[in-house]
PDB file of C-alpha atoms in Angstrom:
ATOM      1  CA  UNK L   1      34.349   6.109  -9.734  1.00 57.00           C
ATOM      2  CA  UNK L   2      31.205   4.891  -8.205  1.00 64.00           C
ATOM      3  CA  UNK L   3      28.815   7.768  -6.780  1.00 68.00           C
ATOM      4  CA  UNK L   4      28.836   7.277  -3.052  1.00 67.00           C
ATOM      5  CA  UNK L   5      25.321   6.597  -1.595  1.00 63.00           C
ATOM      6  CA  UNK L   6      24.223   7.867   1.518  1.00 58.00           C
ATOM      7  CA  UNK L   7      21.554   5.961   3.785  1.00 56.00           C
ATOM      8  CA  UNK L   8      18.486   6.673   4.446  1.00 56.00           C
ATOM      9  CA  UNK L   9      17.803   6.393   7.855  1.00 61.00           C
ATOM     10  CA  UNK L  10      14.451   6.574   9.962  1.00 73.00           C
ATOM     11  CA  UNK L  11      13.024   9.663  10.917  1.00 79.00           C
ATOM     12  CA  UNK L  12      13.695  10.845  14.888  1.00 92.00           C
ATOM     13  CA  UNK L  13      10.725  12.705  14.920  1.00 95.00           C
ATOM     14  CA  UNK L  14       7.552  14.256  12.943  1.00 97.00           C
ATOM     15  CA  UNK L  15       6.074  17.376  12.500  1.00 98.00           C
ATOM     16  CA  UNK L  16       2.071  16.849  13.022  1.00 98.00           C
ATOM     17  CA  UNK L  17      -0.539  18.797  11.011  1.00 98.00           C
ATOM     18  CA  UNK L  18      -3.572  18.864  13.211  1.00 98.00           C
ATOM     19  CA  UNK L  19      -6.934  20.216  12.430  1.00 98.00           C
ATOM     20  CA  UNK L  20     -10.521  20.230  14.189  1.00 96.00           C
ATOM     21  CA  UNK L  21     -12.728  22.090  11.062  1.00 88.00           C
ATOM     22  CA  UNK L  22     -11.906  25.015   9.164  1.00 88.00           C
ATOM     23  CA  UNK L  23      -9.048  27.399  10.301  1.00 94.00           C
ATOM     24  CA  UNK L  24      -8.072  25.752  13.500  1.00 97.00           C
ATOM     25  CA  UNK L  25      -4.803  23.611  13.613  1.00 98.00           C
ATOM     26  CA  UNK L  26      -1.918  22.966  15.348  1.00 98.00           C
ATOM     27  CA  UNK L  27       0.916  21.632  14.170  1.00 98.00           C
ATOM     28  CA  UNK L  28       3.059  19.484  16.898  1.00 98.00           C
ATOM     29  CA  UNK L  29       6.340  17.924  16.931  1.00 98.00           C
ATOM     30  CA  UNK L  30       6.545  14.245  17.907  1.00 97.00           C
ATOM     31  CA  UNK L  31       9.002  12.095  18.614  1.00 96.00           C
ATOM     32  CA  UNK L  32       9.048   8.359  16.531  1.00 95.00           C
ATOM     33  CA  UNK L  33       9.229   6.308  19.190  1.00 95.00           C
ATOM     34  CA  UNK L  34       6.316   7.796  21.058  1.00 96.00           C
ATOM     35  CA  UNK L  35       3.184   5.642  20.603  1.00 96.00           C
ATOM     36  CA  UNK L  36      -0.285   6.540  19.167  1.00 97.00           C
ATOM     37  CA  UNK L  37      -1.879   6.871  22.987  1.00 96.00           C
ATOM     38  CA  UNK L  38       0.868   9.842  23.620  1.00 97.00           C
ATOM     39  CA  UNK L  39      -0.391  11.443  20.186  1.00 98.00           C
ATOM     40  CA  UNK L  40      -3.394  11.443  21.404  1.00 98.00           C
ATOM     41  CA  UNK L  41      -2.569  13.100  24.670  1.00 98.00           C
ATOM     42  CA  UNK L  42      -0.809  15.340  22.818  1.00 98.00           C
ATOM     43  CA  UNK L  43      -3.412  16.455  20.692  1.00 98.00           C
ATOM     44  CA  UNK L  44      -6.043  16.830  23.221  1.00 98.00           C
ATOM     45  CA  UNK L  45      -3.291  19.142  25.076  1.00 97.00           C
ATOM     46  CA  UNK L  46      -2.897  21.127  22.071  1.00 98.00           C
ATOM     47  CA  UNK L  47      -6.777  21.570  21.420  1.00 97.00           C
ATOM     48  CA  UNK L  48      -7.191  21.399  25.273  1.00 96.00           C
ATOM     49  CA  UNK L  49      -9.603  18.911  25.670  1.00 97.00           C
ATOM     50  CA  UNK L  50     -10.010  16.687  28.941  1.00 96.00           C
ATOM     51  CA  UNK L  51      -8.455  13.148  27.917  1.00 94.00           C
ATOM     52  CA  UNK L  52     -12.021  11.202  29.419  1.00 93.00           C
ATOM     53  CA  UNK L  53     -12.894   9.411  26.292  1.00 92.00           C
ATOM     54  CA  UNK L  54     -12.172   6.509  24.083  1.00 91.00           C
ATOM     55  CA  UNK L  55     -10.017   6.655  20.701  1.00 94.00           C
ATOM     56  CA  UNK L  56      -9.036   5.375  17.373  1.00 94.00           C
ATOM     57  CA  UNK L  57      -6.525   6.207  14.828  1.00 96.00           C
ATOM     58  CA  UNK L  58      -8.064   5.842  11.335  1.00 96.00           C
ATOM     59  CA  UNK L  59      -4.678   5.681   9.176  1.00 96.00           C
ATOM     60  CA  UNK L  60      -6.189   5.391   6.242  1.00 97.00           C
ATOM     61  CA  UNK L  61      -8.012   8.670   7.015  1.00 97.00           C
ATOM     62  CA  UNK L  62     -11.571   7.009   6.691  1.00 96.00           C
ATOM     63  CA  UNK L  63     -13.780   7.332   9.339  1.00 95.00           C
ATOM     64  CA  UNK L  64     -15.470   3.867  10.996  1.00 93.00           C
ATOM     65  CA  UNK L  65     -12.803   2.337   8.088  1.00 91.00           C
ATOM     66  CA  UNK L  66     -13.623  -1.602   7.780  1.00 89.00           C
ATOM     67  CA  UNK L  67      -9.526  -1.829   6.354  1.00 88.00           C
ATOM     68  CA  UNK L  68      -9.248  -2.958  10.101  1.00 85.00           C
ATOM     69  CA  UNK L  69      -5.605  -3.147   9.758  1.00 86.00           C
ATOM     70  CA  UNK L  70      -5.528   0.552   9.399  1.00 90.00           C
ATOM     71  CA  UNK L  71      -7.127   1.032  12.731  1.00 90.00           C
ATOM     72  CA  UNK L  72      -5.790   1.531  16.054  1.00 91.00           C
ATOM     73  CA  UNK L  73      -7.982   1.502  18.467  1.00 89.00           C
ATOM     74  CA  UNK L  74      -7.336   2.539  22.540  1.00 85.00           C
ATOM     75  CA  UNK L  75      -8.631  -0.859  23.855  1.00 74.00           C
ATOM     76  CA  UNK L  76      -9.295  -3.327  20.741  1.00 56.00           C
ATOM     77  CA  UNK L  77      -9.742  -6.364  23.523  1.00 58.00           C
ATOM     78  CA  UNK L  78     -12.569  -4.792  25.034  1.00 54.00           C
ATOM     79  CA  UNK L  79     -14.866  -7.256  22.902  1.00 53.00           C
ATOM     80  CA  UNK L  80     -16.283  -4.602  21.107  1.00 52.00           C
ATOM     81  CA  UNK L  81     -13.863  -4.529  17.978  1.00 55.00           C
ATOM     82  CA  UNK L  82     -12.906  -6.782  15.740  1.00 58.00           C
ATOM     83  CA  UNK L  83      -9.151  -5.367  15.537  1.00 61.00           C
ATOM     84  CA  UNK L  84      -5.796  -7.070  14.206  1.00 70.00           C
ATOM     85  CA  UNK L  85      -3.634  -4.476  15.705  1.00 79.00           C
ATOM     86  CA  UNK L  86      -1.943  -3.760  18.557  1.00 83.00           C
ATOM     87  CA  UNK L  87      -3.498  -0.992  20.824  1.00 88.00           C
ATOM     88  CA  UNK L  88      -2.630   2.884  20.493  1.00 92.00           C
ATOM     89  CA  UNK L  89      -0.418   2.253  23.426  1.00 93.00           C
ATOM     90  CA  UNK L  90       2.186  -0.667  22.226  1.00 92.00           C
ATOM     91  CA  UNK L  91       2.274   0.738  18.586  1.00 93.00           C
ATOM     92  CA  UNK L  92       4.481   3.941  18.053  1.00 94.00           C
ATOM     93  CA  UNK L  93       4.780   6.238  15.041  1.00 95.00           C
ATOM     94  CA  UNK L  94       8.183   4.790  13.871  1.00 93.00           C
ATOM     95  CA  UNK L  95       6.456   0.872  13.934  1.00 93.00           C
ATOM     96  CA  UNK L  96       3.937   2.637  11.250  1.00 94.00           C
ATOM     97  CA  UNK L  97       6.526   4.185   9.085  1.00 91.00           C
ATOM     98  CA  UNK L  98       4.557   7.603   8.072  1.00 93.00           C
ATOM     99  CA  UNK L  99       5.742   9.054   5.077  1.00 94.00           C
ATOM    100  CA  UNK L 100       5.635  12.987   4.659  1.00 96.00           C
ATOM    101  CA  UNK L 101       1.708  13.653   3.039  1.00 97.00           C
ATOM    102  CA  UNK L 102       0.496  10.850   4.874  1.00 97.00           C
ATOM    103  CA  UNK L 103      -3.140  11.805   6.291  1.00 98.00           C
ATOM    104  CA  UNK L 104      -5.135  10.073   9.185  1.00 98.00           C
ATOM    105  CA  UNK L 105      -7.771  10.222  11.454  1.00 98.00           C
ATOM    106  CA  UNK L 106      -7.927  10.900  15.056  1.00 98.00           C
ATOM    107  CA  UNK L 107     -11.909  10.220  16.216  1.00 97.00           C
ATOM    108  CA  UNK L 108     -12.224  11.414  19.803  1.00 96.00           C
ATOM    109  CA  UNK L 109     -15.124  10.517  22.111  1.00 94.00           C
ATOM    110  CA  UNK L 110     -17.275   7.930  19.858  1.00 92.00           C
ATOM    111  CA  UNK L 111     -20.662  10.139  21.740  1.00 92.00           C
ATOM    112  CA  UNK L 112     -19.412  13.241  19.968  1.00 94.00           C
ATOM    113  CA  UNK L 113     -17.049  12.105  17.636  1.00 95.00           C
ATOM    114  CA  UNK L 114     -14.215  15.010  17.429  1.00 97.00           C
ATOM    115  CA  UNK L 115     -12.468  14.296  14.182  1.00 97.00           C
ATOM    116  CA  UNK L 116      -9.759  15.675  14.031  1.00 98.00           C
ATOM    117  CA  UNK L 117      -7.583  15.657  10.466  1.00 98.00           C
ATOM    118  CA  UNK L 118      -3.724  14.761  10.788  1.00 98.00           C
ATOM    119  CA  UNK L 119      -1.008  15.002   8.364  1.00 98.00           C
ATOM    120  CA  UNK L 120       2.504  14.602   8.429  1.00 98.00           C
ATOM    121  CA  UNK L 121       4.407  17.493   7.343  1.00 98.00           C
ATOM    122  CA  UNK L 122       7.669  16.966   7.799  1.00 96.00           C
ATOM    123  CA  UNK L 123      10.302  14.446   9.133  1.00 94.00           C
ATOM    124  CA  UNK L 124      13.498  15.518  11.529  1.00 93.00           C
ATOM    125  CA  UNK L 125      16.860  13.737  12.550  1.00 91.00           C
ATOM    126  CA  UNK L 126      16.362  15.282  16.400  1.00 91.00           C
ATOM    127  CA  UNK L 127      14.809  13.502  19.104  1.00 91.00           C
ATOM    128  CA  UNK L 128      11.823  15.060  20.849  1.00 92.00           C
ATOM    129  CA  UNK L 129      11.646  14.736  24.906  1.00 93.00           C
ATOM    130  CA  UNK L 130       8.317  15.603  25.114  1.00 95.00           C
ATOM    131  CA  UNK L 131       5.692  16.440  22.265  1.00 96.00           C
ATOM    132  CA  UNK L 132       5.935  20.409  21.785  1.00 96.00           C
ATOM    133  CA  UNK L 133       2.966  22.798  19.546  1.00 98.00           C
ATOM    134  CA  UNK L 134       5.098  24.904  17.154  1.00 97.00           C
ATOM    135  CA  UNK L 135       2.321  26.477  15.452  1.00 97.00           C
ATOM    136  CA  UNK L 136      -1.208  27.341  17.021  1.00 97.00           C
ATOM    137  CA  UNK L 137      -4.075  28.874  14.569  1.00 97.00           C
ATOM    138  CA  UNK L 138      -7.377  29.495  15.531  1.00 97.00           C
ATOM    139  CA  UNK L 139      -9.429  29.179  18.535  1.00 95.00           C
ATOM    140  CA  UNK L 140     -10.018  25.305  19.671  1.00 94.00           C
ATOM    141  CA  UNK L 141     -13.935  25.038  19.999  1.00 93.00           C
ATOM    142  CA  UNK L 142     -15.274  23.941  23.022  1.00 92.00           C
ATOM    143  CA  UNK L 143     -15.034  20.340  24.377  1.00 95.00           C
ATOM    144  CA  UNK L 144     -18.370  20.627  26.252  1.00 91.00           C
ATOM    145  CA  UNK L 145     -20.124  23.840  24.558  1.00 83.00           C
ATOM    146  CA  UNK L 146     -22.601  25.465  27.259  1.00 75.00           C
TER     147      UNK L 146
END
């Protein structure tokens, strides 16, 4: 009798390793069809940072990466960038297909460029309404130091 096979289906939602330098992360639940923009909101909530800068998702976790199709940038029609993808606000986490492990960058304000190192942990069958910290270690530094 033939084994029976179950499907693999798409993840509902991830589980976000976040972290801005040594012993400060947060890790934040997601849901897959929320786009890169609202992970970015989501992680400036988290590290509570004023959303008043410009972005890009490095998914091949490298910096000013020339692999431009693992960039996402907030604007790539501004005429600045050379980009092939769509911006961080028509492309959501499910398009991408992260696997569990998967690390990328989040650069932040391209004055002060806050890095901040993501990774997904963990995939879930439930849907997330809106983005949610489950874990919070360390004090975020400040956005604008004195």
């Amino acid at each position: 009798m033939p084994r029976k096979i179950k499907p693999v289906l798409p993840p509902l939602s991830y589980l976000i390793s976040v972290s801005l330098g040594t012993g400060c992360y947060r890790h934040i639940l997601v849901d897959a069809d929320d786009t890169l923009d609202m992970l970015s909101d989501a992680i400036l909530d988290a590290f509570e940072f004023d959303n008043d800068h410009l972005h890009v998702f490095f998914m091949d976790n490298k910096a000013w990466s020339r692999n431009l199709e693992a960039c996402y940038w907030l604007d790539p029609d501004d005429g600045m960038m050379d980009n092939v993808n769509p911006s961080t606000e028509e492309v959501t986490l499910r398009q991408l297909a992260l696997p569990v492990g998967h690390k990328f960058l989040y650069l932040f304000d391209f004055g002060d460029e806050w890095r901040f190192s993501c990774r997904i942990l963990k995939t879930l069958d439930r849907e997330i309404i809106t983005p949610e910290v489950v874990r919070s270690v360390g004090e975020a530094p400040a956005q604008y130091p004195a």
